[in-house]
Coordinates of C-alpha atoms in Angstrom, one line a residue:
Chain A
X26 CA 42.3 82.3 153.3
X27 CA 45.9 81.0 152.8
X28 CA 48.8 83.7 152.7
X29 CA 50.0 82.1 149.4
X30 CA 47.9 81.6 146.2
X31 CA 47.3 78.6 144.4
X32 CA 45.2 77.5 141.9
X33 CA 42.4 74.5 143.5
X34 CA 42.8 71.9 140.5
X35 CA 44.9 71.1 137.4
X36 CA 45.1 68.4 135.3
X37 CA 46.8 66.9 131.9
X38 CA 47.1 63.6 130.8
X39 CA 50.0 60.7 131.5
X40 CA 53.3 61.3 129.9
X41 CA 52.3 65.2 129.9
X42 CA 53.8 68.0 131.7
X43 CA 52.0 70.3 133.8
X44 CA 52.8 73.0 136.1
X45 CA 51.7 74.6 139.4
X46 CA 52.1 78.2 140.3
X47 CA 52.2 79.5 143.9
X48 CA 51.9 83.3 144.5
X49 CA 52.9 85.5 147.4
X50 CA 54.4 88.9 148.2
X51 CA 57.5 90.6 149.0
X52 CA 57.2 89.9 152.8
X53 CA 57.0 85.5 152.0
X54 CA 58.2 84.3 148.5
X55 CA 60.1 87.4 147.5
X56 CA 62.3 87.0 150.6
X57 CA 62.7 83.2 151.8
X58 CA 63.1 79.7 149.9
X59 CA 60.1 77.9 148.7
X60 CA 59.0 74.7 149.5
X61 CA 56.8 72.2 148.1
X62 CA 54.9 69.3 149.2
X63 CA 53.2 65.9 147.8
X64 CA 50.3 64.8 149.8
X65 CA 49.1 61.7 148.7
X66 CA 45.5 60.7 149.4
X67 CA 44.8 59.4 152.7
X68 CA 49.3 59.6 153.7
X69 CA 51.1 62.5 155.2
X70 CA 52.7 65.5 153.3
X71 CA 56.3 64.1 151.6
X72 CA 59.0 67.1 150.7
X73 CA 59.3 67.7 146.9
X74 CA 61.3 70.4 146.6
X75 CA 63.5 72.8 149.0
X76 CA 65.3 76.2 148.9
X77 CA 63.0 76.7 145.8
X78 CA 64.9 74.0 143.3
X79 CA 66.8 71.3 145.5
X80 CA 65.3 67.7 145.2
X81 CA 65.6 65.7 148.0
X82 CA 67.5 62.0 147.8
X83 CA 65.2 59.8 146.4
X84 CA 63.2 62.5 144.7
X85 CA 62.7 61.8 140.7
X86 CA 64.3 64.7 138.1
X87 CA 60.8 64.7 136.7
X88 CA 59.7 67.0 139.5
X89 CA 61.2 70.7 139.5
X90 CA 61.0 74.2 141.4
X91 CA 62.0 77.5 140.2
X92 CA 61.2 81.1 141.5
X93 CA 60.6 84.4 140.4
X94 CA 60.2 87.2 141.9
X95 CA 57.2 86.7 144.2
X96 CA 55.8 83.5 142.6
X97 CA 57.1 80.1 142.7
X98 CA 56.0 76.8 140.2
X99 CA 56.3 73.6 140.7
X100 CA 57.0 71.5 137.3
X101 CA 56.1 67.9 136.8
X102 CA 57.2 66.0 133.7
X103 CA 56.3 62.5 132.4
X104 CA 53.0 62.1 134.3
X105 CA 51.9 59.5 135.7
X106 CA 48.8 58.3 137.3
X107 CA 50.8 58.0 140.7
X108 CA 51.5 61.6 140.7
X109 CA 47.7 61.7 141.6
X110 CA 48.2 64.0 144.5
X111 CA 47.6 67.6 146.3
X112 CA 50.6 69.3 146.6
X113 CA 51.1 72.4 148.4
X114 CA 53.7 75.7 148.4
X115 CA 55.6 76.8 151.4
X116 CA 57.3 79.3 152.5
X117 CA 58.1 81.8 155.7
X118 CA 56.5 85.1 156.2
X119 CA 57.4 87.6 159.3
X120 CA 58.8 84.0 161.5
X121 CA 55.8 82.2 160.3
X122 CA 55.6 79.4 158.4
X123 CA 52.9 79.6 155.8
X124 CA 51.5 77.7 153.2
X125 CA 49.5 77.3 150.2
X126 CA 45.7 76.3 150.1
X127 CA 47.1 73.6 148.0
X128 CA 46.2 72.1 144.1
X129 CA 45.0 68.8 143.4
X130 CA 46.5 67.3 140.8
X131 CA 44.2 65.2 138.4
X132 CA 46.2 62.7 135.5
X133 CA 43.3 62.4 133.3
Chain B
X12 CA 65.9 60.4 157.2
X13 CA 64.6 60.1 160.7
X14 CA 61.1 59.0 161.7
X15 CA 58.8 60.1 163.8
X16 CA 55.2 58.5 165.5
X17 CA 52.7 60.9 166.7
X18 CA 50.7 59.3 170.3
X19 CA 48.3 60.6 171.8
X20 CA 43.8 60.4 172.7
X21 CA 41.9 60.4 169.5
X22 CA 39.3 62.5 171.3
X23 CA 39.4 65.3 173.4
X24 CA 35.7 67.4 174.8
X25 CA 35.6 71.0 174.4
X26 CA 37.4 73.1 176.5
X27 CA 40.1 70.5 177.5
X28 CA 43.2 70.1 176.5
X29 CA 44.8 68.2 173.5
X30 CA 48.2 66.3 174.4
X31 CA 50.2 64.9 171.8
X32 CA 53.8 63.1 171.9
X33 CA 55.9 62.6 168.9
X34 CA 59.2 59.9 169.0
X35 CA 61.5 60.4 167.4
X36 CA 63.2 57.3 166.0
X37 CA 66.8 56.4 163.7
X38 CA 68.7 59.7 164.5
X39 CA 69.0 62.6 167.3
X40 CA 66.0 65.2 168.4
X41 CA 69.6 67.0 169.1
X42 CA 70.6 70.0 166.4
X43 CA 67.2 70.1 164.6
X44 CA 64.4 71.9 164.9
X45 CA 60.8 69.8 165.3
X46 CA 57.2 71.3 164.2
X47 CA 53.6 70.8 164.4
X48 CA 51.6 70.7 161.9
X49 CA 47.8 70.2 161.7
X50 CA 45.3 69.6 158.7
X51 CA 41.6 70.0 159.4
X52 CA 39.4 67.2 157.2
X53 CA 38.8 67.9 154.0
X54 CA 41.4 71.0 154.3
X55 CA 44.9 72.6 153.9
X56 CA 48.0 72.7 155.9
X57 CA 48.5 75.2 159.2
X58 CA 51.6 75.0 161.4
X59 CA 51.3 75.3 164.9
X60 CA 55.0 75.8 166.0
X61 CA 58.4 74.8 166.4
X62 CA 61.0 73.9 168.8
X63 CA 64.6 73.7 169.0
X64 CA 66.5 70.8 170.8
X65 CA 67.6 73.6 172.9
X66 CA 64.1 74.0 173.8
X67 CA 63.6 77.7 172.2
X68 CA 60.2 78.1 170.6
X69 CA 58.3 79.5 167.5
X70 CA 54.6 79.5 167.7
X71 CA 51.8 80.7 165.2
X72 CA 50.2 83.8 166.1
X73 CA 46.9 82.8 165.7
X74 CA 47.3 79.8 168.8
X75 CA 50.2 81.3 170.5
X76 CA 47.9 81.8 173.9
X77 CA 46.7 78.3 173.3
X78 CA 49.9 76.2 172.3
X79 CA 53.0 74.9 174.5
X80 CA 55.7 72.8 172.6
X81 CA 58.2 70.9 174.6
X82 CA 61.2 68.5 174.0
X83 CA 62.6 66.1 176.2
X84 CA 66.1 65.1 174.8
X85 CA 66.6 62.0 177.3
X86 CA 63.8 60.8 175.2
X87 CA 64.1 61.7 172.1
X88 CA 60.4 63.2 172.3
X89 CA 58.5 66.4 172.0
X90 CA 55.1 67.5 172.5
X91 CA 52.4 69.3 172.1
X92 CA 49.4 70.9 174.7
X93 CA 46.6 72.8 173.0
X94 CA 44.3 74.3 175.9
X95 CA 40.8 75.4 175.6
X96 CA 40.0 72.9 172.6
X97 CA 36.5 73.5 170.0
X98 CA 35.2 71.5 167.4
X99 CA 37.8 73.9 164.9
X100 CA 40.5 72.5 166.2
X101 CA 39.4 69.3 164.9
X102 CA 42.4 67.8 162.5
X103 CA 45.0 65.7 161.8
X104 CA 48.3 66.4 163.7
X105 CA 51.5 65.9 162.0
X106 CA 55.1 66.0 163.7
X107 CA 57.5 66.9 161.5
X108 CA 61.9 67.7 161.2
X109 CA 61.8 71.2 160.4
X110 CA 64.8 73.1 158.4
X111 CA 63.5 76.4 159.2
X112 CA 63.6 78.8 155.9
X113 CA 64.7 75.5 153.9
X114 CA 61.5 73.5 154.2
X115 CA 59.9 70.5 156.5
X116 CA 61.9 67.8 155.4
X117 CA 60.6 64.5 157.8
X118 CA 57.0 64.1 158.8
X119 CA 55.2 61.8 161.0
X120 CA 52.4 59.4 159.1
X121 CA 49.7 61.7 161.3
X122 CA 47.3 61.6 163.9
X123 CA 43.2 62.2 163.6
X124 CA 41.9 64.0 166.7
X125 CA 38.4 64.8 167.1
X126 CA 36.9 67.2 169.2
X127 CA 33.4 66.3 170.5
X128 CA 31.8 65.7 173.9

């Protein structure tokens, strides 16, 4: 049972957007920076997003975070098949790092 | 970016211990903070801990009496021991460049270990 909630599968087709919620409480999301994660199939977690919005270098504008309150989403425009991925929510609750059970991402 | 290479036995038996070594290579272990990170098959993400260059730790609650993370600067390395090993902890470890409260911003490519006698 993850600390942060998100839903186990969406989908939309290529050139769509979709997005991907994360929810936590007061004592994770509402009071640190949210994180987010692309994990590939079969490779190693890659950095999406950080302090809830930044884009790494090298990061397309196509992918976007944004927070409210205690729930974070993670936007992805323009779909394509290669955004076939799980991708995951992180954050910090009480010196712990925590994250989200994670949502696989299906471009139909 | 830097990178980093998890080493270490694919297999451990019960009750032993896991050792893993990550290198760090194309910048400084120096100034950062460095995590691990583990993913049973089939499942999500659980971090383990985190250490300073300094050598000043962080560890998950739930392992804490199981878990020791060192650094050894001269090296450019740090490690993990995991005593007292079952099947559970069965996963693929990942090293990583942590920003704590920003996010995990470099991670190793990962390394299976199975436990099993």
């Amino acid at each position: 049972q993850s600390v942060l909630t998100q839903p186990p599968s969406v989908s939309a087709a290529p050139g769509q957007k979709v997005t991907i919620s994360c929810s936590g409480s007061s004592s994770n999301i509402g009071n640190n920076y949210v994180s987010w994660y692309q994990q590939l199939p079969g490779t190693a977690p890659k950095l999406l997003i950080y302090d809830n919005n930044k884009r790494p270098s090298g990061i397309p504008d196509r992918f976007s975070g944004s927070k409210s309150g205690t729930s974070a989403t993670l936007g992805i425009t323009g779909l394509q098949t290669g955004d076939e991925a799980d991708y995951y929510c992180g954050t910090w609750d009480s010196s712990l790092r925590v994250f989200g059970g994670g949502t696989k991402l299906t471009v139909l | 970016q830097v990178q980093l290479q998890e080493s270490g036995p694919g297999l451990v038996k019960p009750s032993e211990t896991l050792s893993l070594t990550c290198t760090v290579s194309g910048g400084s272990i120096s100034s950062y903070y460095w995590s691990w990170i583990r993913q049973p098959p089939g499942k999500g993400l659980e971090w383990i801990g985190y250490i300073y260059y300094s050598g000043s730790t962080n560890y998950n609650p739930s392992l804490k009496s199981r878990v020791t993370i060192s650094v050894d600067t001269s090296k450019n390395q740090f490690s993990l021991k995991l005593s007292s090993v079952t099947a559970a902890d069965t996963a693929v470890y990942y090293c990583a460049r942590d920003e704590p409260i920003r996010g995990v911003m470099d991670w190793g490519q990962g390394t299976l270990v199975t436990v099993s006698s």
